Coordinates of C-alpha atoms in Angstrom, one line a residue:
M1 CA 0.0 0.0 0.0
T2 CA 1.3 3.5 -0.9
R3 CA 2.1 5.5 2.2
I4 CA 2.2 9.3 2.3
T5 CA 3.5 11.3 5.3
F6 CA 2.2 14.8 5.8
V7 CA 4.5 17.0 7.8
A8 CA 3.5 20.4 9.4
T9 CA 6.8 22.1 9.9
R10 CA 7.8 24.7 12.5
K11 CA 8.9 28.2 11.5
N12 CA 12.4 27.2 12.6
T13 CA 14.0 25.0 15.2
D14 CA 14.7 27.7 17.8
P15 CA 13.1 26.4 21.1
T16 CA 12.9 29.9 22.4
E17 CA 11.0 31.2 19.4
R18 CA 7.7 32.9 20.2
E19 CA 5.0 33.3 17.6
L20 CA 2.0 35.5 18.5
Y21 CA -0.6 33.3 16.8
E22 CA 0.8 30.1 18.4
M23 CA -0.4 31.5 21.8
D24 CA 2.3 29.6 23.8
L25 CA 1.4 30.9 27.3
L26 CA -2.3 30.4 26.7
C27 CA -1.8 26.8 25.5
R28 CA 0.5 26.0 28.4
A29 CA -2.0 27.4 30.9
L30 CA -4.9 25.4 29.4
G31 CA -3.0 22.2 28.6
F32 CA -3.0 22.4 24.8
Q33 CA 0.0 21.7 22.8
R34 CA -0.6 24.1 20.0
A35 CA -3.2 26.8 19.0
F36 CA -4.2 25.2 15.7
L37 CA -3.0 23.0 12.8
D38 CA -3.0 24.4 9.3
L39 CA -6.4 23.8 7.8
G40 CA -4.9 23.4 4.3
I41 CA -3.0 20.3 5.2
Q42 CA -6.0 18.7 6.8
T43 CA -8.1 19.5 3.7
V44 CA -5.6 18.1 1.3
M45 CA -5.3 15.0 3.4
A46 CA -9.0 14.5 3.0
C47 CA -8.6 14.6 -0.8
T48 CA -6.2 11.6 -0.7
P49 CA -7.8 8.7 -2.7
P50 CA -8.9 5.6 -0.7
G51 CA -6.5 2.8 -0.4
V52 CA -3.6 5.1 0.5
S53 CA -2.1 5.1 4.0
I54 CA -1.6 8.6 5.3
D55 CA 0.2 9.8 8.4
L56 CA 0.5 13.3 10.0
V57 CA 3.5 14.7 11.9
D58 CA 3.1 18.1 13.5
E59 CA 6.6 19.3 14.3
Y60 CA 5.2 21.7 17.0
I61 CA 4.1 18.6 18.9
D62 CA 6.4 15.7 17.9
P63 CA 9.9 15.5 16.5
I64 CA 10.2 14.5 12.8
A65 CA 11.4 10.9 12.2
Y66 CA 13.5 11.2 9.1
D67 CA 13.9 7.4 8.8
V68 CA 10.1 6.9 8.5
K69 CA 9.1 4.3 5.9
T70 CA 7.1 6.3 3.4
D71 CA 6.7 6.7 -0.4
L72 CA 6.2 10.5 -0.3
V73 CA 6.6 13.3 2.2
A74 CA 4.1 16.2 1.7
L75 CA 5.0 19.7 3.0
S76 CA 3.3 23.0 2.8
A77 CA 4.8 26.4 3.8
K78 CA 4.2 30.1 3.7
T79 CA 7.0 32.5 2.9
S80 CA 8.3 33.0 6.4
C81 CA 8.4 29.3 7.1
V82 CA 9.7 28.0 3.8
T83 CA 13.4 28.2 4.7
H84 CA 13.0 25.6 7.4
A85 CA 10.7 23.6 5.2
Y86 CA 13.5 23.5 2.6
E87 CA 15.9 22.2 5.3
V88 CA 13.3 19.5 6.3
A89 CA 13.0 18.5 2.7
R90 CA 16.8 18.3 2.4
R91 CA 17.1 15.9 5.3
F92 CA 14.3 13.7 4.0
R93 CA 15.9 13.6 0.5
A94 CA 19.2 12.7 2.1
K95 CA 17.4 9.6 3.4
G96 CA 16.2 8.7 -0.1
K97 CA 12.6 10.0 0.4
R98 CA 10.7 11.9 -2.2
V99 CA 9.3 15.3 -1.2
V100 CA 6.4 17.3 -2.5
L101 CA 5.8 21.0 -1.5
G102 CA 2.7 23.1 -1.8
G103 CA 1.4 26.2 -0.2
I104 CA 1.6 29.9 -0.8
H105 CA 5.4 30.3 -1.3
A106 CA 5.8 27.3 -3.6
S107 CA 2.8 28.5 -5.7
L108 CA 4.5 31.9 -6.2
R109 CA 8.1 30.7 -6.5
P110 CA 7.8 27.2 -8.1
E111 CA 11.2 27.3 -9.7
E112 CA 12.9 28.2 -6.5
A113 CA 11.0 25.5 -4.6
L114 CA 12.1 22.8 -7.2
E115 CA 15.7 23.4 -6.2
H116 CA 14.8 21.9 -2.8
V117 CA 12.1 19.3 -3.5
D118 CA 11.2 16.6 -6.0
C119 CA 7.7 17.9 -6.8
V120 CA 5.8 21.2 -6.5
V121 CA 2.1 21.7 -6.5
T122 CA 0.9 25.3 -7.2
G123 CA -2.4 26.9 -6.5
E124 CA -5.3 25.3 -4.7
A125 CA -4.5 21.6 -4.5
E126 CA -7.8 19.9 -3.7
L127 CA -8.5 18.8 -7.3
L128 CA -4.9 18.2 -8.2
W129 CA -3.9 16.1 -5.3
P130 CA -5.6 12.8 -6.4
R131 CA -3.7 13.1 -9.7
V132 CA -0.4 13.5 -7.9
V133 CA -1.2 10.4 -5.8
R134 CA -2.2 8.4 -8.9
D135 CA 1.0 9.4 -10.7
L136 CA 3.0 8.4 -7.6
E137 CA 1.4 5.0 -7.5
A138 CA 2.2 4.5 -11.2
G139 CA 5.8 5.6 -10.8
K140 CA 5.2 8.7 -12.9
L141 CA 5.5 11.5 -10.4
K142 CA 6.1 14.8 -12.3
E143 CA 8.2 17.7 -11.1
R144 CA 5.3 20.2 -11.2
Y145 CA 1.5 20.2 -11.0
D146 CA -0.3 23.5 -11.6
A147 CA -3.9 24.0 -10.6
D148 CA -6.1 25.0 -13.5
G149 CA -8.6 27.5 -12.0
F150 CA -10.1 27.2 -8.6
P151 CA -12.2 24.3 -7.2
P152 CA -15.8 24.9 -6.4
M153 CA -16.3 25.0 -2.7
D154 CA -18.9 22.3 -2.7
A155 CA -16.3 19.9 -4.2
I156 CA -13.9 20.4 -1.2
P157 CA -14.4 17.7 1.4
P158 CA -14.4 18.4 5.1
P159 CA -10.9 18.5 6.7
A160 CA -9.5 15.2 7.9
W161 CA -9.9 16.1 11.5
G162 CA -9.6 12.4 12.6
R163 CA -6.0 12.2 11.3
S164 CA -4.8 14.8 13.7
K165 CA -5.0 15.0 17.5
P166 CA -8.0 17.3 18.0
D167 CA -7.5 17.4 21.8
S168 CA -4.0 18.8 21.3
Y169 CA -5.2 22.0 19.6
L170 CA -6.9 25.1 21.2
F171 CA -9.0 26.0 18.2
H172 CA -11.5 24.4 15.9
Q173 CA -11.4 25.7 12.3
I174 CA -13.6 25.9 9.3
Q175 CA -13.6 27.7 6.0
T176 CA -16.8 29.0 4.3
T177 CA -15.4 31.2 1.4
R178 CA -12.4 31.8 -0.7
G179 CA -11.1 34.5 -3.0
C180 CA -11.0 38.3 -3.0
P181 CA -11.6 40.8 -5.9
F182 CA -9.4 43.5 -4.3
R183 CA -5.8 44.0 -5.2
C184 CA -4.3 45.4 -2.1
R185 CA -0.6 46.1 -2.5
F186 CA 0.5 44.1 0.4
C187 CA -1.7 41.0 -0.1
S188 CA -1.3 37.8 -2.3
V189 CA -4.7 36.2 -1.7
P190 CA -6.1 36.9 -5.2
D191 CA -3.0 35.2 -6.8
I192 CA -3.6 32.1 -4.7
S193 CA -7.4 31.9 -4.3
G194 CA -8.6 34.0 -7.3
Q195 CA -10.4 37.3 -7.6
D196 CA -13.9 35.8 -7.5
F197 CA -15.6 35.0 -4.2
C198 CA -16.4 31.3 -3.9
F199 CA -18.9 30.1 -1.3
K200 CA -19.4 26.7 0.4
P201 CA -23.1 25.9 0.4
V202 CA -24.7 26.9 3.6
E203 CA -26.0 23.4 4.3
R204 CA -22.4 22.1 3.9
V205 CA -21.1 24.6 6.4
I206 CA -23.8 23.6 8.9
E207 CA -22.9 19.9 8.4
E208 CA -19.2 20.7 9.1
L209 CA -20.1 22.6 12.2
R210 CA -22.2 19.7 13.5
A211 CA -19.3 17.4 12.7
L212 CA -16.6 19.3 14.6
P213 CA -14.5 16.9 16.8
R214 CA -16.0 16.6 20.2
S215 CA -13.3 16.9 22.8
R216 CA -13.6 15.7 26.4
G217 CA -13.2 17.6 29.6
P218 CA -14.4 21.0 30.8
I219 CA -11.6 22.9 28.9
A220 CA -11.4 21.0 25.7
S221 CA -15.1 20.8 25.3
G222 CA -15.3 24.6 25.3
K223 CA -12.7 25.2 22.6
P224 CA -13.5 28.2 20.4
L225 CA -14.0 28.1 16.6
Y226 CA -12.0 30.2 14.2
V227 CA -13.4 30.8 10.7
V228 CA -10.4 31.2 8.5
D229 CA -12.0 33.1 5.6
D230 CA -10.0 36.1 4.5
N231 CA -13.3 38.1 4.5
F232 CA -16.3 36.4 6.1
I233 CA -18.7 39.1 4.8
S234 CA -17.6 38.9 1.1
R235 CA -21.2 38.6 0.0
V236 CA -23.8 40.0 2.3
R237 CA -26.7 37.8 1.2
Y238 CA -24.7 34.6 1.7
T239 CA -23.3 35.8 5.0
K240 CA -26.8 36.6 6.4
E241 CA -28.2 33.3 5.2
L242 CA -25.3 31.4 6.9
L243 CA -25.6 33.4 10.1
R244 CA -29.4 32.7 10.3
A245 CA -28.7 29.0 9.8
M246 CA -26.1 29.1 12.6
I247 CA -28.4 30.7 15.2
P248 CA -30.4 27.5 16.0
L249 CA -27.1 25.6 16.4
K250 CA -25.9 28.2 18.9
K251 CA -29.1 28.1 20.8
A252 CA -28.8 24.3 21.0
G253 CA -25.2 24.5 22.2
Q254 CA -23.9 22.7 19.1
I255 CA -21.3 25.3 18.2
P256 CA -18.9 27.2 20.5
S257 CA -18.2 30.9 20.5
W258 CA -16.4 31.8 17.4
S259 CA -14.4 34.5 15.6
A260 CA -14.1 35.6 12.0
E261 CA -12.2 38.1 9.8
T262 CA -14.2 40.9 8.2
T263 CA -13.7 44.4 6.9
L264 CA -14.9 47.2 9.0
N265 CA -17.8 47.6 6.6
V266 CA -19.6 45.0 8.7
A267 CA -20.5 47.9 11.0
N268 CA -22.5 49.6 8.2
D269 CA -25.1 46.9 8.3
E270 CA -26.7 46.8 11.8
E271 CA -28.9 43.9 10.9
M272 CA -25.8 41.8 10.1
L273 CA -24.2 42.8 13.4
D274 CA -27.3 41.6 15.2
L275 CA -27.0 38.3 13.3
F276 CA -23.3 37.9 14.2
R277 CA -24.2 38.4 17.9
D278 CA -27.2 36.0 17.8
A279 CA -25.1 33.3 16.0
G280 CA -22.6 33.4 18.8
C281 CA -19.7 35.4 17.3
S282 CA -17.6 36.7 20.2
T283 CA -14.8 38.4 18.2
L284 CA -14.4 40.1 14.9
I285 CA -10.9 40.3 13.4
I286 CA -10.6 43.5 11.4
G287 CA -7.8 44.9 9.4
F288 CA -7.7 48.6 10.2
E289 CA -4.2 48.5 8.7
S290 CA -3.6 52.3 9.4
V291 CA -5.2 55.2 11.2
T292 CA -4.1 57.8 8.7
E293 CA -5.9 58.7 5.5
A294 CA -2.7 58.8 3.4
S295 CA -1.6 55.3 4.4
R296 CA -5.0 53.8 3.8
A297 CA -5.1 55.3 0.4
A298 CA -1.6 54.1 -0.4
M299 CA -2.6 50.5 0.2
D300 CA -5.0 50.4 -2.7
E301 CA -7.5 48.8 -0.3
P302 CA -11.0 49.9 -1.3
V303 CA -12.7 49.0 2.0
N304 CA -13.0 50.3 5.5
F305 CA -14.3 53.8 4.5
C306 CA -17.9 53.0 5.4
L307 CA -18.0 55.0 8.7
T308 CA -15.6 56.7 11.0
Y309 CA -13.5 54.1 12.8
Q310 CA -14.9 55.2 16.2
E311 CA -18.5 54.8 15.1
A312 CA -17.9 51.4 13.6
V313 CA -16.1 50.2 16.7
D314 CA -18.9 51.5 18.9
R315 CA -21.5 49.6 16.9
I316 CA -19.5 46.3 17.3
H317 CA -18.9 46.8 21.0
A318 CA -22.6 47.6 21.5
R319 CA -23.4 44.0 20.5
G320 CA -21.1 42.6 23.1
M321 CA -18.4 41.5 20.6
T322 CA -14.8 42.3 21.0
I323 CA -12.3 43.3 18.3
I324 CA -8.9 42.0 17.2
G325 CA -7.5 45.1 15.3
N326 CA -4.7 44.5 12.9
F327 CA -2.4 47.4 12.2
I328 CA 0.6 47.8 9.8
V329 CA 3.5 50.2 10.4
G330 CA 6.2 51.2 8.0
L331 CA 4.3 52.4 4.9
D332 CA 5.9 55.1 2.9
T333 CA 3.2 57.5 4.1
D334 CA 3.9 56.7 7.8
T335 CA 5.8 59.3 9.8
L336 CA 7.4 58.8 13.2
G337 CA 4.1 59.8 14.7
V338 CA 2.4 56.6 13.5
F339 CA 3.3 54.7 16.6
Q340 CA 1.8 57.1 19.1
Q341 CA -1.1 57.8 16.8
T342 CA -1.9 54.1 16.6
L343 CA -1.6 53.6 20.3
D344 CA -3.8 56.6 21.0
F345 CA -6.5 55.2 18.7
V346 CA -6.4 51.8 20.3
Q347 CA -6.8 53.3 23.8
K348 CA -9.5 55.8 22.7
T349 CA -11.7 53.1 21.0
G350 CA -11.0 50.4 23.6
I351 CA -10.0 47.8 21.0
L352 CA -9.1 44.9 23.3
Y353 CA -6.7 43.0 21.1
P354 CA -4.5 45.2 18.9
F355 CA -2.1 43.2 16.8
F356 CA 0.8 45.0 15.0
S357 CA 2.8 44.1 12.0
I358 CA 5.8 45.6 10.2
L359 CA 5.0 46.2 6.5
T360 CA 6.4 43.1 4.7
P361 CA 6.6 43.0 0.8
T362 CA 6.0 39.2 0.4
P363 CA 6.4 37.5 -3.0
G364 CA 3.3 37.6 -5.1
T365 CA 2.3 41.1 -4.0
N366 CA 2.5 44.3 -6.0
L367 CA 4.4 45.8 -3.1
F368 CA 7.2 43.2 -3.5
D369 CA 7.5 43.8 -7.2
E370 CA 7.6 47.6 -6.7
Y371 CA 10.2 47.5 -3.9
K372 CA 12.4 44.9 -5.7
A373 CA 12.4 47.0 -8.9
A374 CA 13.3 50.1 -6.9
G375 CA 16.2 48.3 -5.1
R376 CA 14.6 48.8 -1.7
L377 CA 14.7 45.2 -0.5
D378 CA 17.5 44.4 1.9
H379 CA 17.6 40.6 1.0
E380 CA 15.5 37.6 0.3
D381 CA 16.1 35.7 3.5
W382 CA 12.5 34.4 3.6
H383 CA 12.5 33.4 7.3
L384 CA 12.7 37.2 8.1
Y385 CA 9.7 38.0 6.0
D386 CA 7.5 37.4 9.0
T387 CA 6.0 40.9 9.6
R388 CA 8.2 41.4 12.6
H389 CA 11.5 42.2 10.9
V390 CA 12.4 45.1 8.7
V391 CA 13.4 43.8 5.3
F392 CA 13.4 47.0 3.3
E393 CA 14.4 50.7 3.4
P394 CA 11.6 52.8 4.9
T395 CA 10.9 56.3 3.6
N396 CA 10.2 58.6 6.6
M397 CA 12.2 56.8 9.3
T398 CA 15.2 54.6 9.7
R399 CA 15.2 50.8 9.8
E400 CA 16.0 51.0 13.5
E401 CA 13.2 53.4 14.3
L402 CA 10.7 51.2 12.5
M403 CA 11.9 48.1 14.4
D404 CA 11.9 49.9 17.7
G405 CA 8.5 51.5 17.0
Y406 CA 7.0 48.1 16.4
V407 CA 8.3 46.7 19.7
W408 CA 7.3 49.9 21.5
L409 CA 3.7 49.5 20.3
Y410 CA 3.5 46.0 21.8
E411 CA 5.1 47.1 25.0
Q412 CA 2.8 50.1 25.4
A413 CA -0.4 48.4 24.3
Y414 CA 0.1 45.4 26.6
G415 CA 1.8 47.2 29.4
A416 CA -0.2 47.2 32.6
D417 CA -1.6 50.7 32.6
N418 CA -2.9 50.7 29.0
L419 CA -4.0 47.1 29.0
Y420 CA -6.0 47.1 32.2
A421 CA -7.6 50.4 31.3
R422 CA -9.0 48.8 28.1
I423 CA -10.0 45.6 29.9
E424 CA -11.9 47.5 32.7
R425 CA -13.7 49.6 30.1
N426 CA -14.7 46.5 28.2
W427 CA -15.8 44.6 31.3
K428 CA -17.9 47.5 32.5
R429 CA -19.8 47.4 29.2
R430 CA -20.5 43.6 29.4
T431 CA -23.7 42.2 31.0
H432 CA -22.4 38.7 31.7
G433 CA -19.0 37.5 32.9
S434 CA -17.3 34.3 34.1
N435 CA -18.4 32.6 37.2
L436 CA -16.3 32.3 40.3
V437 CA -15.2 28.8 39.5
E438 CA -13.9 29.8 36.1
K439 CA -12.0 32.8 37.6
A440 CA -10.4 30.6 40.3
F441 CA -9.5 28.0 37.6
V442 CA -7.7 30.7 35.5
A443 CA -5.9 32.2 38.5
A444 CA -4.7 28.7 39.5
R445 CA -3.4 28.0 35.9
L446 CA -1.5 31.3 35.9
A447 CA 0.2 30.6 39.2
P448 CA 3.0 28.4 37.6
E449 CA 3.8 31.2 35.1
M450 CA 4.0 33.7 38.0
L451 CA 6.3 31.5 40.0
K452 CA 8.9 31.2 37.2
G453 CA 8.5 34.8 36.0
D454 CA 10.4 37.9 37.1
A455 CA 9.1 40.6 39.3
E456 CA 7.6 42.6 36.4
L457 CA 5.6 39.7 35.2
R458 CA 4.3 38.8 38.7
R459 CA 3.1 42.4 39.2
H460 CA 1.4 42.4 35.9
F461 CA -0.3 39.1 36.3
K462 CA -1.3 39.9 39.9
Q463 CA -3.0 43.1 38.8
G464 CA -4.9 41.3 36.1
I465 CA -6.1 38.6 38.4
A466 CA -7.2 41.2 41.0
L467 CA -9.2 43.0 38.2
M468 CA -10.7 39.7 37.1
M469 CA -11.9 39.0 40.7
S470 CA -13.6 42.3 41.1
R471 CA -17.2 41.9 42.0
H472 CA -18.1 45.1 40.2
L473 CA -17.1 44.0 36.8
A474 CA -18.5 41.4 34.4
S475 CA -15.0 40.0 33.9
D476 CA -14.1 37.3 31.4
A477 CA -11.4 34.9 32.6
G478 CA -10.8 33.7 29.1
Q479 CA -10.1 37.2 27.8
L480 CA -7.6 37.8 30.5
L481 CA -5.7 34.7 29.4
Y482 CA -5.6 35.8 25.8
L483 CA -4.4 39.3 26.8
L484 CA -1.7 38.0 29.1
D485 CA -0.5 35.8 26.3
A486 CA -0.1 38.9 24.1
Y487 CA 1.8 40.6 27.0
D488 CA 4.1 37.5 27.1
F489 CA 4.7 38.0 23.3
A490 CA 5.4 41.7 23.9
R491 CA 8.1 40.7 26.4
F492 CA 9.6 38.3 24.0
M493 CA 9.8 41.0 21.3
R494 CA 12.2 43.1 23.4
R495 CA 15.0 40.9 22.1
F496 CA 14.6 42.7 18.7
N497 CA 15.1 46.2 20.0
T498 CA 18.0 47.9 18.2
F499 CA 21.0 49.8 19.5
A500 CA 19.0 53.0 19.0
R501 CA 16.1 52.0 21.3
S502 CA 16.5 54.8 23.8
E503 CA 16.7 57.5 21.2
S504 CA 13.8 56.0 19.3
Y505 CA 11.6 55.8 22.3
R506 CA 12.3 59.5 23.1
T507 CA 11.3 60.4 19.5
F508 CA 8.0 58.5 19.7
A509 CA 7.1 60.6 22.8
D510 CA 8.1 63.9 21.4
R511 CA 5.6 65.2 18.8
S512 CA 8.0 68.0 17.7
R513 CA 10.3 65.3 16.2
W514 CA 7.7 63.3 14.3
N515 CA 8.0 65.2 11.0
R516 CA 11.8 65.0 11.0
A517 CA 13.1 63.3 7.8
P518 CA 15.8 60.6 8.3
A519 CA 19.4 61.5 8.0
G520 CA 20.5 62.0 4.4
V521 CA 16.9 62.8 3.3
P522 CA 16.0 66.4 2.5
E523 CA 13.7 68.0 5.0
K524 CA 10.1 68.2 3.7
A525 CA 8.3 69.0 6.9
S526 CA 5.2 70.4 5.1
D527 CA 4.9 67.3 3.1
L528 CA 5.3 65.1 6.1
E529 CA 2.7 67.0 8.1
K530 CA 0.1 66.3 5.3
L531 CA 0.5 62.6 6.0
G532 CA -0.9 62.9 9.5
G533 CA -4.6 63.2 8.6
M534 CA -6.7 60.7 10.5
Q535 CA -9.3 58.3 9.0
W536 CA -12.1 59.7 11.1
R537 CA -11.8 63.0 9.4
N538 CA -12.4 61.4 6.0
A539 CA -15.3 63.4 4.5
K540 CA -17.2 60.4 3.1
A541 CA -16.9 58.5 6.4
V542 CA -18.0 61.5 8.4
K543 CA -21.0 62.0 6.1
R544 CA -22.1 58.4 6.3
T545 CA -21.7 58.4 10.1
K546 CA -23.9 61.5 10.5
T547 CA -26.7 60.0 8.4
S548 CA -26.5 56.4 9.7
H549 CA -28.6 54.9 12.5
P550 CA -27.5 55.5 16.0
V551 CA -25.6 52.8 17.8
V552 CA -27.7 50.4 19.8
R553 CA -26.7 50.9 23.4

């Protein structure tokens, strides 16, 4: 029988590495081994023809056995992880194993990938994979398989959840849509999934929700669900139909609380917001990207101008949902004021989970092509293209200022004063919170982290636990865990501060220095000042806010 070994590789082999979305502290506290397993691997596994033996190795959980008896090793990697995937492939090939690589980076750089593996699969692999397996069995495996178009969503089987260890992962995952018609300069989604929105039939989504693996125990049974769509509200009619179909499942306790990525335009439709709430959505993940008008316009992202940011955030919060706000720093239109301006916006709006990224021109994006043509890329060391390293020459700041500004944002946003001000504001707004048993459980799970932490960490955690235990707040113990995990990541990021840290931090706090051009660049203070206009002063957004329905309080 033909045997295929799927391997989910780490970003690298550094045991001290900390990745924000891996939620290491949170997983340790709750007893999970990893936040989630790549849904793409699980879906391709489900497309394997019958009669083929398949195994899965998750390097985040188990070491890779390079001597495994297998006919093919299947890897998938995004750009920031492909360097290590190439090394894993090299070690397997040294043992005489054939290796196939798919995923975003191989799809955009197939010739490069073929220098490291025996076979490359480009594009969405669901319809291609059975052909790859048949050729393997016939001894006719080709070097390259290119997807012809995009598979209809109703032809994609449910993920092979049974092949992984569901109890090891914090999140359930499903996908309902693919594709995006927009051509944002920093995004490669249209090149991978197409520019047309594709939808999984509502009844299929409901079937998958009902079939989510049922874990045992009080923690595992309450695992949250993450909808991995790039834009869950890509078609309003479909989204509303799906949300209405999910409401009975939520009422029956058949689906957990869940989160999804949307544009901020979700707030322009208050009926949709009500449906999100009624269907059990707890968190919306929204790409604000930037708070300035100039940077938003420079991204070629034709969304998020429906309302002022403040009004949109208020409408979401009024339904009891929290927000993960994604922000990018380092655009050519960003001045040295972008760091303080972004932090001020987060604190003013009370966005509970701000996540920050350094602008990264990844292969397959217009941004990469532009920067490469202009000679602005520092290198093509892909493991550093992870949105937390500076890989290009910025315009209105130095590389060191951009790196330090990114770290400063995390330190400030998740420092005790700012973090607990946002949490308290959020918990005062809530009507229901965790019970005493849940709070005591979380406090007990944080105790080992406090014992091995330094004085700063212990003070921070102690303050958070005290706030959670307050009888005057509808506190959420789970939210505290998520936020302390982000604080843990902020501490980790300090290792990336540059030699110019002290001077950079003084600059971020001194508004008179924000419009200073970097050394060697002619002063154009008037031009730099024009870049500071805020989104909430956008005439269209202001007009629509004034004429829209009031927020439901």
